């Protein structure tokens, strides 16, 4: 469990009470289009070779509390870490505010390099970068503003000289919310437009995939064939992306809502309700008539979810104190949650590999970080 100094606890209490500038920093957890603070700090050198020593891992800091072992601090990119993604080699993460940046590190937290950084949307990271995904060669992220426009950006994992590629042309008019990757495309939702669109990883126009009844709140691509969409009206939609975008509803509107994240296996789509208490539910990928159920009935604002084919992992954002946690249980059936890490403020995003769960959290006392814990 994370321990706080008296000063940090006092600062956190001021935020909770609504005191001053700290509270004025918006936290658009479910709506990145709300923007961020106008106060940005200039950044240092950016690019493939710029090691930012301030984000090197603090090897003296190890938190206990997880049933599977101690959490390890990977990096402190700033006040508001948000997006988190991994590939076989690297860990990637976004800093939303101070100043906006995209970084890459080895999975143990060594060799942290800023791939792109910016201030108020005039430089490479764009304004308020949020969610991020990676494949074997590239990293992709969403931003509220890049050269004056919302954008889907791409940078080679090896580096892009500090200047990413804006994939969508003509530029987007609405802010993208969530994203998922297939082998050939980046899928992203536009909440104000109530749509999901895709763009080639090589760049091009934003192609319409599906129109929803409410804001899409989670995307997941399975086997390059199916796109699963978790909608804010409680519905879950499946789209065949191998052909003409055949859309089918597998959970009707009215299920527990609002939604926040979705993952899937070949037989089940698993989705969350962002509430306290919230629900982690599943439905057969063939539809509710073929089976549906609940993994967890008392989650605390589950904000993100992932699976590795054997286990299910989810991040509880908590109720606003130091009660955010990472939990797991078997995908197979009876879910007895096991807490891997606990005592965190405002968990934002998570990712899993064969051995670890990685997660980002925003510290209200100014000490947001990227962490990992053994499964």
mmCIF file of C-alpha atoms in Angstrom, residues 71-332:
data_model
loop_
_atom_site.group_PDB
_atom_site.id
_atom_site.type_symbol
_atom_site.label_atom_id
_atom_site.label_comp_id
_atom_site.label_asym_id
_atom_site.label_seq_id
_atom_site.Cartn_x
_atom_site.Cartn_y
_atom_site.Cartn_z
ATOM 1 C CA UNK A 71 4.582 -2.985 -6.959
ATOM 2 C CA UNK A 72 7.547 -1.319 -8.630
ATOM 3 C CA UNK A 73 7.732 2.325 -9.657
ATOM 4 C CA UNK A 74 8.612 2.566 -13.349
ATOM 5 C CA UNK A 75 8.493 6.311 -14.057
ATOM 6 C CA UNK A 76 7.149 9.671 -12.887
ATOM 7 C CA UNK A 77 6.368 11.536 -16.127
ATOM 8 C CA UNK A 78 4.492 14.410 -14.431
ATOM 9 C CA UNK A 79 1.348 15.397 -12.574
ATOM 10 C CA UNK A 80 -1.092 13.542 -14.815
ATOM 11 C CA UNK A 81 0.122 10.321 -16.476
ATOM 12 C CA UNK A 82 -2.675 8.866 -18.574
ATOM 13 C CA UNK A 83 -2.203 6.434 -21.446
ATOM 14 C CA UNK A 84 -0.217 3.232 -21.162
ATOM 15 C CA UNK A 85 0.698 0.623 -23.788
ATOM 16 C CA UNK A 86 3.210 -2.172 -24.271
ATOM 17 C CA UNK A 87 4.661 -4.283 -27.046
ATOM 18 C CA UNK A 88 7.079 -7.183 -26.718
ATOM 19 C CA UNK A 89 10.001 -4.862 -26.029
ATOM 20 C CA UNK A 90 8.875 -1.509 -24.645
ATOM 21 C CA UNK A 91 6.468 0.320 -22.378
ATOM 22 C CA UNK A 92 4.925 3.580 -23.695
ATOM 23 C CA UNK A 93 3.062 6.234 -21.718
ATOM 24 C CA UNK A 94 1.533 9.681 -22.067
ATOM 25 C CA UNK A 95 1.714 12.711 -19.781
ATOM 26 C CA UNK A 96 -1.473 14.732 -20.146
ATOM 27 C CA UNK A 97 -0.464 18.092 -18.691
ATOM 28 C CA UNK A 98 2.980 19.053 -17.456
ATOM 29 C CA UNK A 99 3.920 19.379 -20.314
ATOM 30 C CA UNK A 100 2.249 16.986 -22.762
ATOM 31 C CA UNK A 101 4.619 14.200 -23.742
ATOM 32 C CA UNK A 102 4.939 10.662 -25.067
ATOM 33 C CA UNK A 103 7.685 8.494 -23.601
ATOM 34 C CA UNK A 104 9.178 5.060 -24.154
ATOM 35 C CA UNK A 105 10.984 2.906 -21.608
ATOM 36 C CA UNK A 106 12.226 -0.602 -21.137
ATOM 37 C CA UNK A 107 9.656 -2.610 -19.221
ATOM 38 C CA UNK A 108 11.742 -2.440 -16.054
ATOM 39 C CA UNK A 109 11.700 1.353 -16.257
ATOM 40 C CA UNK A 110 15.249 1.862 -17.497
ATOM 41 C CA UNK A 111 16.240 3.992 -20.488
ATOM 42 C CA UNK A 112 13.290 6.396 -20.496
ATOM 43 C CA UNK A 113 13.222 8.410 -23.726
ATOM 44 C CA UNK A 114 10.747 11.095 -24.745
ATOM 45 C CA UNK A 115 9.534 10.339 -28.240
ATOM 46 C CA UNK A 116 7.558 13.573 -28.524
ATOM 47 C CA UNK A 117 6.817 16.536 -26.289
ATOM 48 C CA UNK A 118 4.948 19.789 -26.681
ATOM 49 C CA UNK A 119 3.306 22.834 -25.192
ATOM 50 C CA UNK A 120 -0.265 23.931 -25.897
ATOM 51 C CA UNK A 121 -0.501 21.904 -29.084
ATOM 52 C CA UNK A 122 2.230 23.811 -30.901
ATOM 53 C CA UNK A 123 4.785 21.013 -30.684
ATOM 54 C CA UNK A 124 5.001 17.345 -31.282
ATOM 55 C CA UNK A 125 3.021 15.615 -28.522
ATOM 56 C CA UNK A 126 -0.044 17.741 -29.133
ATOM 57 C CA UNK A 127 -2.311 19.165 -26.463
ATOM 58 C CA UNK A 128 -3.500 16.722 -23.805
ATOM 59 C CA UNK A 129 -2.444 13.304 -25.185
ATOM 60 C CA UNK A 130 -4.662 10.616 -23.674
ATOM 61 C CA UNK A 131 -4.985 6.961 -24.676
ATOM 62 C CA UNK A 132 -2.200 5.107 -26.423
ATOM 63 C CA UNK A 133 -1.644 1.734 -28.151
ATOM 64 C CA UNK A 134 1.406 0.065 -29.655
ATOM 65 C CA UNK A 135 2.203 -2.665 -32.144
ATOM 66 C CA UNK A 136 5.585 -4.254 -32.859
ATOM 67 C CA UNK A 137 7.002 -1.231 -34.677
ATOM 68 C CA UNK A 138 4.953 1.882 -33.883
ATOM 69 C CA UNK A 139 3.042 3.683 -31.148
ATOM 70 C CA UNK A 140 -0.274 5.505 -31.692
ATOM 71 C CA UNK A 141 -2.062 8.006 -29.472
ATOM 72 C CA UNK A 142 -5.010 10.374 -29.307
ATOM 73 C CA UNK A 143 -4.778 14.078 -28.580
ATOM 74 C CA UNK A 144 -7.267 16.874 -28.078
ATOM 75 C CA UNK A 145 -5.251 19.235 -30.262
ATOM 76 C CA UNK A 146 -2.300 18.966 -32.650
ATOM 77 C CA UNK A 147 -1.600 22.068 -34.752
ATOM 78 C CA UNK A 148 -5.060 23.266 -33.782
ATOM 79 C CA UNK A 149 -6.950 20.043 -34.460
ATOM 80 C CA UNK A 150 -7.834 16.842 -32.604
ATOM 81 C CA UNK A 151 -5.630 14.079 -33.964
ATOM 82 C CA UNK A 152 -4.606 10.444 -34.127
ATOM 83 C CA UNK A 153 -0.793 10.466 -34.039
ATOM 84 C CA UNK A 154 1.878 7.873 -34.822
ATOM 85 C CA UNK A 155 5.566 7.599 -34.000
ATOM 86 C CA UNK A 156 7.990 4.768 -34.664
ATOM 87 C CA UNK A 157 8.860 2.895 -31.476
ATOM 88 C CA UNK A 158 12.511 3.479 -32.357
ATOM 89 C CA UNK A 159 11.852 7.219 -32.544
ATOM 90 C CA UNK A 160 10.472 9.772 -34.985
ATOM 91 C CA UNK A 161 12.819 12.690 -34.485
ATOM 92 C CA UNK A 162 10.339 14.278 -32.096
ATOM 93 C CA UNK A 163 7.788 14.789 -34.889
ATOM 94 C CA UNK A 164 4.953 12.251 -35.112
ATOM 95 C CA UNK A 165 2.691 11.667 -38.087
ATOM 96 C CA UNK A 166 -0.889 12.956 -38.013
ATOM 97 C CA UNK A 167 -2.675 9.996 -39.584
ATOM 98 C CA UNK A 168 -6.089 11.489 -40.397
ATOM 99 C CA UNK A 169 -6.477 13.687 -43.462
ATOM 100 C CA UNK A 170 -8.551 15.815 -43.677
ATOM 101 C CA UNK A 171 -8.112 16.685 -39.960
ATOM 102 C CA UNK A 172 -10.656 15.595 -37.364
ATOM 103 C CA UNK A 173 -13.280 18.062 -36.180
ATOM 104 C CA UNK A 174 -14.120 16.282 -32.929
ATOM 105 C CA UNK A 175 -11.872 14.902 -30.218
ATOM 106 C CA UNK A 176 -11.196 11.146 -30.322
ATOM 107 C CA UNK A 177 -11.946 9.243 -27.116
ATOM 108 C CA UNK A 178 -10.890 5.584 -27.321
ATOM 109 C CA UNK A 179 -8.742 3.569 -29.698
ATOM 110 C CA UNK A 180 -7.899 0.016 -30.716
ATOM 111 C CA UNK A 181 -5.555 -1.514 -33.275
ATOM 112 C CA UNK A 182 -5.847 -4.157 -35.944
ATOM 113 C CA UNK A 183 -2.963 -5.271 -38.125
ATOM 114 C CA UNK A 184 -3.702 -2.588 -40.715
ATOM 115 C CA UNK A 185 -5.853 0.111 -39.064
ATOM 116 C CA UNK A 186 -6.318 2.357 -36.044
ATOM 117 C CA UNK A 187 -9.916 2.392 -34.765
ATOM 118 C CA UNK A 188 -11.097 5.367 -32.720
ATOM 119 C CA UNK A 189 -14.331 6.756 -31.331
ATOM 120 C CA UNK A 190 -15.666 10.281 -31.721
ATOM 121 C CA UNK A 191 -17.979 10.864 -28.785
ATOM 122 C CA UNK A 192 -19.506 14.141 -29.986
ATOM 123 C CA UNK A 193 -20.273 12.499 -33.335
ATOM 124 C CA UNK A 194 -21.469 9.189 -31.751
ATOM 125 C CA UNK A 195 -19.365 7.244 -34.229
ATOM 126 C CA UNK A 196 -16.459 4.850 -34.493
ATOM 127 C CA UNK A 197 -14.102 5.429 -37.399
ATOM 128 C CA UNK A 198 -10.840 3.956 -38.601
ATOM 129 C CA UNK A 199 -7.768 5.175 -40.434
ATOM 130 C CA UNK A 200 -5.050 3.192 -42.171
ATOM 131 C CA UNK A 201 -1.822 2.907 -40.180
ATOM 132 C CA UNK A 202 -0.214 4.484 -43.244
ATOM 133 C CA UNK A 203 -2.550 7.491 -42.990
ATOM 134 C CA UNK A 204 -5.579 8.666 -44.959
ATOM 135 C CA UNK A 205 -9.217 9.648 -44.466
ATOM 136 C CA UNK A 206 -11.290 8.649 -41.431
ATOM 137 C CA UNK A 207 -13.559 5.844 -42.606
ATOM 138 C CA UNK A 208 -16.950 5.388 -40.890
ATOM 139 C CA UNK A 209 -17.248 1.992 -39.160
ATOM 140 C CA UNK A 210 -20.364 2.352 -36.997
ATOM 141 C CA UNK A 211 -22.848 4.949 -35.741
ATOM 142 C CA UNK A 212 -23.977 4.496 -32.143
ATOM 143 C CA UNK A 213 -26.922 5.690 -30.063
ATOM 144 C CA UNK A 214 -24.646 7.183 -27.393
ATOM 145 C CA UNK A 215 -20.950 7.877 -26.769
ATOM 146 C CA UNK A 216 -18.733 4.847 -27.442
ATOM 147 C CA UNK A 217 -16.831 4.162 -24.216
ATOM 148 C CA UNK A 218 -14.521 1.289 -25.072
ATOM 149 C CA UNK A 219 -13.104 -0.439 -28.168
ATOM 150 C CA UNK A 220 -11.470 -3.832 -28.586
ATOM 151 C CA UNK A 221 -10.309 -5.631 -31.754
ATOM 152 C CA UNK A 222 -10.187 -9.426 -31.671
ATOM 153 C CA UNK A 223 -8.374 -11.544 -34.272
ATOM 154 C CA UNK A 224 -8.505 -8.774 -36.912
ATOM 155 C CA UNK A 225 -12.123 -9.702 -37.548
ATOM 156 C CA UNK A 226 -14.317 -8.347 -34.758
ATOM 157 C CA UNK A 227 -14.523 -4.892 -33.259
ATOM 158 C CA UNK A 228 -16.360 -4.749 -29.920
ATOM 159 C CA UNK A 229 -17.836 -1.422 -28.789
ATOM 160 C CA UNK A 230 -19.025 -0.600 -25.289
ATOM 161 C CA UNK A 231 -21.581 2.228 -25.488
ATOM 162 C CA UNK A 232 -22.609 4.717 -22.803
ATOM 163 C CA UNK A 233 -26.245 3.641 -23.135
ATOM 164 C CA UNK A 234 -25.253 0.216 -21.756
ATOM 165 C CA UNK A 235 -25.270 -1.598 -25.091
ATOM 166 C CA UNK A 236 -22.463 -3.731 -26.519
ATOM 167 C CA UNK A 237 -22.021 -3.827 -30.285
ATOM 168 C CA UNK A 238 -20.026 -6.228 -32.475
ATOM 169 C CA UNK A 239 -18.802 -5.174 -35.926
ATOM 170 C CA UNK A 240 -17.356 -7.497 -38.556
ATOM 171 C CA UNK A 241 -14.367 -5.439 -39.738
ATOM 172 C CA UNK A 242 -13.174 -8.027 -42.256
ATOM 173 C CA UNK A 243 -15.700 -6.895 -44.843
ATOM 174 C CA UNK A 244 -18.591 -4.469 -45.104
ATOM 175 C CA UNK A 245 -18.850 -3.496 -41.402
ATOM 176 C CA UNK A 246 -21.824 -5.676 -40.512
ATOM 177 C CA UNK A 247 -23.056 -4.375 -37.138
ATOM 178 C CA UNK A 248 -24.909 -6.461 -34.559
ATOM 179 C CA UNK A 249 -26.025 -5.651 -31.010
ATOM 180 C CA UNK A 250 -25.123 -8.367 -28.494
ATOM 181 C CA UNK A 251 -26.244 -6.455 -25.367
ATOM 182 C CA UNK A 252 -29.235 -4.126 -25.759
ATOM 183 C CA UNK A 253 -29.339 -0.598 -24.396
ATOM 184 C CA UNK A 254 -30.323 -0.303 -20.757
ATOM 185 C CA UNK A 255 -27.700 -2.590 -19.268
ATOM 186 C CA UNK A 256 -25.724 -1.123 -16.327
ATOM 187 C CA UNK A 257 -24.229 2.185 -17.448
ATOM 188 C CA UNK A 258 -22.256 4.363 -18.070
ATOM 189 C CA UNK A 259 -19.681 2.125 -19.679
ATOM 190 C CA UNK A 260 -15.926 2.544 -19.538
ATOM 191 C CA UNK A 261 -13.970 -0.364 -21.074
ATOM 192 C CA UNK A 262 -14.251 -3.644 -22.947
ATOM 193 C CA UNK A 263 -12.128 -6.680 -23.773
ATOM 194 C CA UNK A 264 -12.959 -9.995 -25.436
ATOM 195 C CA UNK A 265 -12.018 -13.601 -26.009
ATOM 196 C CA UNK A 266 -13.237 -15.833 -28.830
ATOM 197 C CA UNK A 267 -16.346 -16.707 -26.802
ATOM 198 C CA UNK A 268 -16.996 -13.752 -24.475
ATOM 199 C CA UNK A 269 -17.091 -9.961 -24.551
ATOM 200 C CA UNK A 270 -16.322 -8.544 -21.100
ATOM 201 C CA UNK A 271 -17.269 -4.985 -20.246
ATOM 202 C CA UNK A 272 -17.458 -2.611 -17.302
ATOM 203 C CA UNK A 273 -19.885 -0.167 -15.746
ATOM 204 C CA UNK A 274 -18.160 2.975 -14.449
ATOM 205 C CA UNK A 275 -19.977 3.431 -11.146
ATOM 206 C CA UNK A 276 -19.477 2.785 -7.439
ATOM 207 C CA UNK A 277 -20.527 0.097 -7.071
ATOM 208 C CA UNK A 278 -19.904 -0.868 -10.678
ATOM 209 C CA UNK A 279 -20.244 -4.176 -12.488
ATOM 210 C CA UNK A 280 -17.844 -6.250 -14.585
ATOM 211 C CA UNK A 281 -20.088 -8.295 -16.878
ATOM 212 C CA UNK A 282 -19.753 -10.735 -19.753
ATOM 213 C CA UNK A 283 -21.874 -11.763 -22.712
ATOM 214 C CA UNK A 284 -21.433 -14.489 -25.291
ATOM 215 C CA UNK A 285 -19.950 -13.115 -28.498
ATOM 216 C CA UNK A 286 -22.940 -14.740 -30.207
ATOM 217 C CA UNK A 287 -25.315 -12.611 -28.126
ATOM 218 C CA UNK A 288 -27.082 -12.684 -24.761
ATOM 219 C CA UNK A 289 -29.331 -15.583 -25.816
ATOM 220 C CA UNK A 290 -26.206 -17.761 -25.855
ATOM 221 C CA UNK A 291 -25.103 -16.736 -22.375
ATOM 222 C CA UNK A 292 -24.377 -13.768 -20.148
ATOM 223 C CA UNK A 293 -23.303 -13.196 -16.582
ATOM 224 C CA UNK A 294 -21.356 -11.167 -14.037
ATOM 225 C CA UNK A 295 -17.729 -11.474 -12.998
ATOM 226 C CA UNK A 296 -17.784 -8.788 -10.299
ATOM 227 C CA UNK A 297 -20.876 -7.120 -8.831
ATOM 228 C CA UNK A 298 -19.181 -4.673 -6.447
ATOM 229 C CA UNK A 299 -16.301 -3.043 -8.330
ATOM 230 C CA UNK A 300 -15.415 0.568 -7.448
ATOM 231 C CA UNK A 301 -15.533 2.634 -10.646
ATOM 232 C CA UNK A 302 -13.792 0.078 -12.904
ATOM 233 C CA UNK A 303 -12.037 2.224 -15.508
ATOM 234 C CA UNK A 304 -10.043 -0.263 -17.600
ATOM 235 C CA UNK A 305 -9.951 -3.993 -18.303
ATOM 236 C CA UNK A 306 -7.701 -6.529 -20.049
ATOM 237 C CA UNK A 307 -7.269 -10.278 -20.450
ATOM 238 C CA UNK A 308 -4.380 -12.588 -21.318
ATOM 239 C CA UNK A 309 -6.458 -15.581 -22.399
ATOM 240 C CA UNK A 310 -6.351 -17.106 -18.914
ATOM 241 C CA UNK A 311 -6.919 -14.301 -16.445
ATOM 242 C CA UNK A 312 -9.096 -11.202 -16.357
ATOM 243 C CA UNK A 313 -7.595 -7.971 -15.005
ATOM 244 C CA UNK A 314 -9.334 -4.701 -14.180
ATOM 245 C CA UNK A 315 -8.475 -1.337 -12.674
ATOM 246 C CA UNK A 316 -10.783 0.115 -10.035
ATOM 247 C CA UNK A 317 -10.390 3.870 -10.003
ATOM 248 C CA UNK A 318 -11.907 3.996 -6.541
ATOM 249 C CA UNK A 319 -14.100 6.635 -4.931
ATOM 250 C CA UNK A 320 -11.644 9.536 -4.865
ATOM 251 C CA UNK A 321 -9.298 8.629 -2.029
ATOM 252 C CA UNK A 322 -6.351 6.269 -1.859
ATOM 253 C CA UNK A 323 -8.514 3.287 -2.783
ATOM 254 C CA UNK A 324 -7.699 2.639 -6.448
ATOM 255 C CA UNK A 325 -6.634 -0.950 -7.081
ATOM 256 C CA UNK A 326 -5.678 -3.553 -9.659
ATOM 257 C CA UNK A 327 -7.534 -6.869 -9.365
ATOM 258 C CA UNK A 328 -7.665 -10.186 -11.190
ATOM 259 C CA UNK A 329 -9.596 -13.428 -11.394
ATOM 260 C CA UNK A 330 -9.915 -16.391 -13.738
ATOM 261 C CA UNK A 331 -11.672 -15.997 -17.071
ATOM 262 C CA UNK A 332 -13.050 -19.492 -16.723
#
